[in-house]
PDB file of C-alpha atoms in Angstrom:
ATOM      1  CA  MET A   1      -0.876   2.407  27.389  1.00 55.00           C
ATOM      2  CA  LEU A   2       0.143   5.036  24.566  1.00 63.00           C
ATOM      3  CA  SER A   3       3.730   3.572  24.779  1.00 76.00           C
ATOM      4  CA  ASN A   4       2.517  -0.269  24.047  1.00 79.00           C
ATOM      5  CA  TYR A   5       0.682   1.035  20.616  1.00 86.00           C
ATOM      6  CA  ASN A   6       4.072   3.111  19.845  1.00 86.00           C
ATOM      7  CA  ASN A   7       6.003  -0.281  20.481  1.00 86.00           C
ATOM      8  CA  LEU A   8       4.078  -2.005  18.413  1.00 91.00           C
ATOM      9  CA  LEU A   9       3.864   0.253  15.398  1.00 89.00           C
ATOM     10  CA  ASN A  10       7.349   0.173  15.709  1.00 86.00           C
ATOM     11  CA  MET A  11       8.004  -3.590  15.774  1.00 87.00           C
ATOM     12  CA  ILE A  12       5.521  -4.534  13.461  1.00 87.00           C
ATOM     13  CA  GLN A  13       7.137  -2.355  10.845  1.00 82.00           C
ATOM     14  CA  ASN A  14      10.949  -2.452  11.016  1.00 79.00           C
ATOM     15  CA  GLY A  15      11.300  -6.123  12.795  1.00 79.00           C
ATOM     16  CA  PHE A  16       8.004  -8.326  12.135  1.00 87.00           C
ATOM     17  CA  PRO A  17       9.264 -12.137  13.091  1.00 90.00           C
ATOM     18  CA  ILE A  18       8.482 -15.015  10.289  1.00 90.00           C
ATOM     19  CA  GLU A  19       7.254 -17.709  12.376  1.00 93.00           C
ATOM     20  CA  PRO A  20       4.351 -19.696  13.141  1.00 95.00           C
ATOM     21  CA  ARG A  21       3.005 -17.296  15.923  1.00 96.00           C
ATOM     22  CA  PRO A  22       4.684 -14.031  15.011  1.00 95.00           C
ATOM     23  CA  PHE A  23       1.869 -12.199  17.305  1.00 96.00           C
ATOM     24  CA  LEU A  24       2.606 -14.029  20.249  1.00 97.00           C
ATOM     25  CA  SER A  25       6.396 -13.507  19.612  1.00 95.00           C
ATOM     26  CA  ILE A  26       5.770  -9.722  19.730  1.00 94.00           C
ATOM     27  CA  ALA A  27       3.858  -9.968  22.609  1.00 95.00           C
ATOM     28  CA  ASP A  28       6.604 -11.665  24.537  1.00 95.00           C
ATOM     29  CA  GLN A  29       8.954  -9.262  23.410  1.00 93.00           C
ATOM     30  CA  LEU A  30       6.728  -6.403  24.862  1.00 93.00           C
ATOM     31  CA  GLY A  31       5.606  -8.008  27.702  1.00 94.00           C
ATOM     32  CA  MET A  32       1.594  -8.217  26.454  1.00 94.00           C
ATOM     33  CA  SER A  33      -0.736 -11.367  25.707  1.00 96.00           C
ATOM     34  CA  GLU A  34      -1.098 -12.475  22.309  1.00 97.00           C
ATOM     35  CA  ILE A  35      -4.645 -11.176  22.328  1.00 97.00           C
ATOM     36  CA  GLU A  36      -3.722  -8.187  23.531  1.00 95.00           C
ATOM     37  CA  VAL A  37      -1.395  -7.357  20.420  1.00 95.00           C
ATOM     38  CA  LEU A  38      -4.253  -8.558  18.039  1.00 96.00           C
ATOM     39  CA  GLU A  39      -6.814  -6.010  19.648  1.00 95.00           C
ATOM     40  CA  ILE A  40      -4.526  -3.214  19.348  1.00 94.00           C
ATOM     41  CA  ILE A  41      -3.945  -3.912  15.725  1.00 94.00           C
ATOM     42  CA  LYS A  42      -7.283  -4.403  15.363  1.00 95.00           C
ATOM     43  CA  GLU A  43      -7.912  -0.753  16.897  1.00 93.00           C
ATOM     44  CA  LEU A  44      -5.474   0.701  14.623  1.00 90.00           C
ATOM     45  CA  LYS A  45      -6.733  -0.959  11.743  1.00 91.00           C
ATOM     46  CA  GLU A  46     -10.412   0.363  12.799  1.00 92.00           C
ATOM     47  CA  GLN A  47      -8.898   3.862  13.232  1.00 90.00           C
ATOM     48  CA  GLY A  48      -6.995   3.694   9.543  1.00 83.00           C
ATOM     49  CA  THR A  49      -3.874   4.252  11.863  1.00 84.00           C
ATOM     50  CA  ILE A  50      -2.725   0.461  10.007  1.00 85.00           C
ATOM     51  CA  ARG A  51      -3.721   0.839   6.846  1.00 79.00           C
ATOM     52  CA  ARG A  52      -2.008  -2.657   5.468  1.00 81.00           C
ATOM     53  CA  LEU A  53      -0.176  -5.583   7.469  1.00 85.00           C
ATOM     54  CA  GLY A  54       1.873  -7.916   5.483  1.00 80.00           C
ATOM     55  CA  GLY A  55       5.084  -8.215   3.560  1.00 77.00           C
ATOM     56  CA  ILE A  56       6.730  -6.424   0.912  1.00 73.00           C
ATOM     57  CA  PHE A  57       8.777  -7.774  -1.587  1.00 76.00           C
ATOM     58  CA  ASP A  58      10.632  -6.818  -4.570  1.00 78.00           C
ATOM     59  CA  SER A  59       8.661  -7.078  -7.551  1.00 80.00           C
ATOM     60  CA  LYS A  60      12.062  -6.474  -9.710  1.00 81.00           C
ATOM     61  CA  LYS A  61      13.646  -9.387  -8.714  1.00 85.00           C
ATOM     62  CA  LEU A  62      10.010 -11.378  -8.587  1.00 88.00           C
ATOM     63  CA  GLY A  63       9.774 -10.398 -12.237  1.00 87.00           C
ATOM     64  CA  TYR A  64       7.143  -8.289 -11.813  1.00 89.00           C
ATOM     65  CA  LYS A  65       6.941  -4.689 -13.730  1.00 87.00           C
ATOM     66  CA  GLY A  66       6.512  -1.439 -11.958  1.00 86.00           C
ATOM     67  CA  THR A  67       4.617   1.296 -13.839  1.00 92.00           C
ATOM     68  CA  LEU A  68       3.585   4.765 -12.642  1.00 94.00           C
ATOM     69  CA  CYS A  69       0.128   5.897 -14.525  1.00 97.00           C
ATOM     70  CA  ALA A  70      -1.223   9.372 -14.314  1.00 98.00           C
ATOM     71  CA  MET A  71      -5.056  10.465 -15.485  1.00 98.00           C
ATOM     72  CA  GLU A  72      -7.003  13.359 -15.935  1.00 97.00           C
ATOM     73  CA  VAL A  73     -10.274  13.399 -13.723  1.00 98.00           C
ATOM     74  CA  SER A  74     -12.539  15.989 -12.867  1.00 97.00           C
ATOM     75  CA  GLU A  75     -13.275  17.337  -9.374  1.00 95.00           C
ATOM     76  CA  ASN A  76     -16.743  15.545  -9.295  1.00 97.00           C
ATOM     77  CA  ARG A  77     -15.654  12.077 -10.491  1.00 98.00           C
ATOM     78  CA  ILE A  78     -12.393  11.667  -8.191  1.00 97.00           C
ATOM     79  CA  GLY A  79     -14.156   9.607  -5.593  1.00 96.00           C
ATOM     80  CA  GLU A  80     -15.782   7.300  -8.197  1.00 97.00           C
ATOM     81  CA  VAL A  81     -12.554   7.157 -10.323  1.00 98.00           C
ATOM     82  CA  SER A  82     -10.456   5.960  -7.410  1.00 96.00           C
ATOM     83  CA  GLN A  83     -12.748   3.352  -5.967  1.00 96.00           C
ATOM     84  CA  ILE A  84     -12.069   1.612  -9.446  1.00 98.00           C
ATOM     85  CA  ILE A  85      -8.512   1.998  -9.469  1.00 97.00           C
ATOM     86  CA  ASN A  86      -8.078   0.745  -5.555  1.00 95.00           C
ATOM     87  CA  SER A  87     -10.620  -2.623  -6.581  1.00 95.00           C
ATOM     88  CA  TYR A  88      -7.073  -3.693  -8.417  1.00 96.00           C
ATOM     89  CA  PRO A  89      -5.329  -5.633  -6.060  1.00 92.00           C
ATOM     90  CA  CYS A  90      -1.824  -4.754  -7.899  1.00 93.00           C
ATOM     91  CA  VAL A  91      -2.580  -1.175  -7.654  1.00 94.00           C
ATOM     92  CA  THR A  92       0.105   0.009  -4.742  1.00 87.00           C
ATOM     93  CA  HIS A  93      -0.575   3.839  -4.421  1.00 89.00           C
ATOM     94  CA  ASN A  94      -3.366   5.903  -5.259  1.00 94.00           C
ATOM     95  CA  TYR A  95      -2.912   9.677  -4.947  1.00 94.00           C
ATOM     96  CA  LEU A  96      -3.735  13.095  -6.189  1.00 96.00           C
ATOM     97  CA  ARG A  97      -1.724  16.131  -7.249  1.00 96.00           C
ATOM     98  CA  ASP A  98      -1.961  19.538  -7.915  1.00 95.00           C
ATOM     99  CA  HIS A  99      -2.071  18.999 -11.940  1.00 94.00           C
ATOM    100  CA  LYS A 100      -3.888  18.399 -14.915  1.00 96.00           C
ATOM    101  CA  TYR A 101      -3.139  14.935 -14.582  1.00 97.00           C
ATOM    102  CA  ASN A 102      -4.333  14.835 -11.082  1.00 98.00           C
ATOM    103  CA  MET A 103      -5.027  11.333 -10.063  1.00 98.00           C
ATOM    104  CA  TRP A 104      -1.367   9.131 -10.054  1.00 98.00           C
ATOM    105  CA  PHE A 105      -1.288   5.589  -9.141  1.00 97.00           C
ATOM    106  CA  THR A 106       1.501   2.653  -9.529  1.00 94.00           C
ATOM    107  CA  LEU A 107       0.723  -0.666 -10.918  1.00 93.00           C
ATOM    108  CA  ILE A 108       2.959  -3.737 -10.241  1.00 92.00           C
ATOM    109  CA  VAL A 109       2.102  -6.792 -12.595  1.00 94.00           C
ATOM    110  CA  PRO A 110       3.752  -9.855 -13.751  1.00 94.00           C
ATOM    111  CA  SER A 111       4.038  -9.010 -17.648  1.00 92.00           C
ATOM    112  CA  GLN A 112       3.431  -6.149 -19.990  1.00 92.00           C
ATOM    113  CA  TYR A 113       0.167  -8.203 -21.056  1.00 95.00           C
ATOM    114  CA  SER A 114      -1.380  -7.780 -17.553  1.00 95.00           C
ATOM    115  CA  LEU A 115      -0.131  -4.143 -17.793  1.00 94.00           C
ATOM    116  CA  ASP A 116      -2.150  -3.651 -20.982  1.00 96.00           C
ATOM    117  CA  THR A 117      -4.868  -5.614 -19.699  1.00 96.00           C
ATOM    118  CA  HIS A 118      -5.288  -3.666 -16.036  1.00 97.00           C
ATOM    119  CA  ILE A 119      -5.134  -0.515 -18.562  1.00 97.00           C
ATOM    120  CA  ASN A 120      -7.793  -1.200 -20.862  1.00 98.00           C
ATOM    121  CA  GLU A 121     -10.039  -2.605 -17.951  1.00 98.00           C
ATOM    122  CA  ILE A 122      -9.657   1.062 -16.349  1.00 98.00           C
ATOM    123  CA  LYS A 123     -10.181   2.765 -18.971  1.00 98.00           C
ATOM    124  CA  ASN A 124     -13.177   1.040 -19.695  1.00 98.00           C
ATOM    125  CA  LYS A 125     -14.356   1.272 -16.368  1.00 98.00           C
ATOM    126  CA  THR A 126     -13.397   4.981 -15.819  1.00 98.00           C
ATOM    127  CA  GLY A 127     -14.571   6.495 -19.236  1.00 98.00           C
ATOM    128  CA  ILE A 128     -10.750   7.692 -19.291  1.00 98.00           C
ATOM    129  CA  ASN A 129      -9.097   6.761 -22.286  1.00 96.00           C
ATOM    130  CA  ASP A 130      -6.109   9.448 -21.527  1.00 95.00           C
ATOM    131  CA  ILE A 131      -3.900   7.812 -18.795  1.00 97.00           C
ATOM    132  CA  MET A 132      -0.567   8.513 -19.270  1.00 97.00           C
ATOM    133  CA  ILE A 133       1.812   5.349 -18.546  1.00 96.00           C
ATOM    134  CA  LEU A 134       5.424   5.893 -16.887  1.00 94.00           C
ATOM    135  CA  ASN A 135       7.695   2.560 -16.705  1.00 85.00           C
ATOM    136  CA  SER A 136       9.691   2.410 -14.030  1.00 77.00           C
ATOM    137  CA  LEU A 137      13.541   2.744 -15.052  1.00 78.00           C
ATOM    138  CA  GLN A 138      15.282   2.759 -11.738  1.00 74.00           C
ATOM    139  CA  THR A 139      14.411   1.907  -8.884  1.00 70.00           C
ATOM    140  CA  PHE A 140      15.109   4.923  -5.793  1.00 69.00           C
ATOM    141  CA  LYS A 141      13.502   3.727  -2.857  1.00 64.00           C
ATOM    142  CA  ILE A 142      11.089   0.979  -1.927  1.00 60.00           C
ATOM    143  CA  ASN A 143      11.125   1.212   2.094  1.00 60.00           C
ATOM    144  CA  VAL A 144       9.749   3.629   4.645  1.00 60.00           C
ATOM    145  CA  ASN A 145       9.816   3.351   7.963  1.00 60.00           C
ATOM    146  CA  LEU A 146       8.661   5.713  10.317  1.00 62.00           C
ATOM    147  CA  LYS A 147       9.934   6.271  13.859  1.00 66.00           C
ATOM    148  CA  ILE A 148       7.135   6.436  16.337  1.00 66.00           C
ATOM    149  CA  LYS A 149       8.193   8.674  19.133  1.00 67.00           C
ATOM    150  CA  GLY A 150       7.293   7.929  22.648  1.00 56.00           C
ATOM    151  CA  ALA A 151       8.216   4.050  21.909  1.00 49.00           C
TER     152      ALA A 151
END
């Protein structure tokens, strides 16, 4: 059973079929039913093994702007502030660092105006005005594939 899970995880992150019934195609390749594949994916999402299942686009080629932001958040507000930041669909990552600026997050937005609007909203909702903005100048890596052992 674990082998099915591992094979499925490898397949959906490295070769997801673009067709009307992608889960049926995956099921056929794994010797499973479409329902089994969907049930395993649901279970893995509920467990937190899979956080998101969807496409990743080259935002720069689409004219979007990537920005890394950092802010100083007191220990007792980390959960609250994190929820606010994570509520924005344009936030792709949000993580803690051992630094004065301890909460770092990335925004992918279509314009400078959109960036300014989102940052101002985040400032207003969190009450934190000191947000360091580090605009993306060069892309080094946009894809991570994790080879699941035992597959």
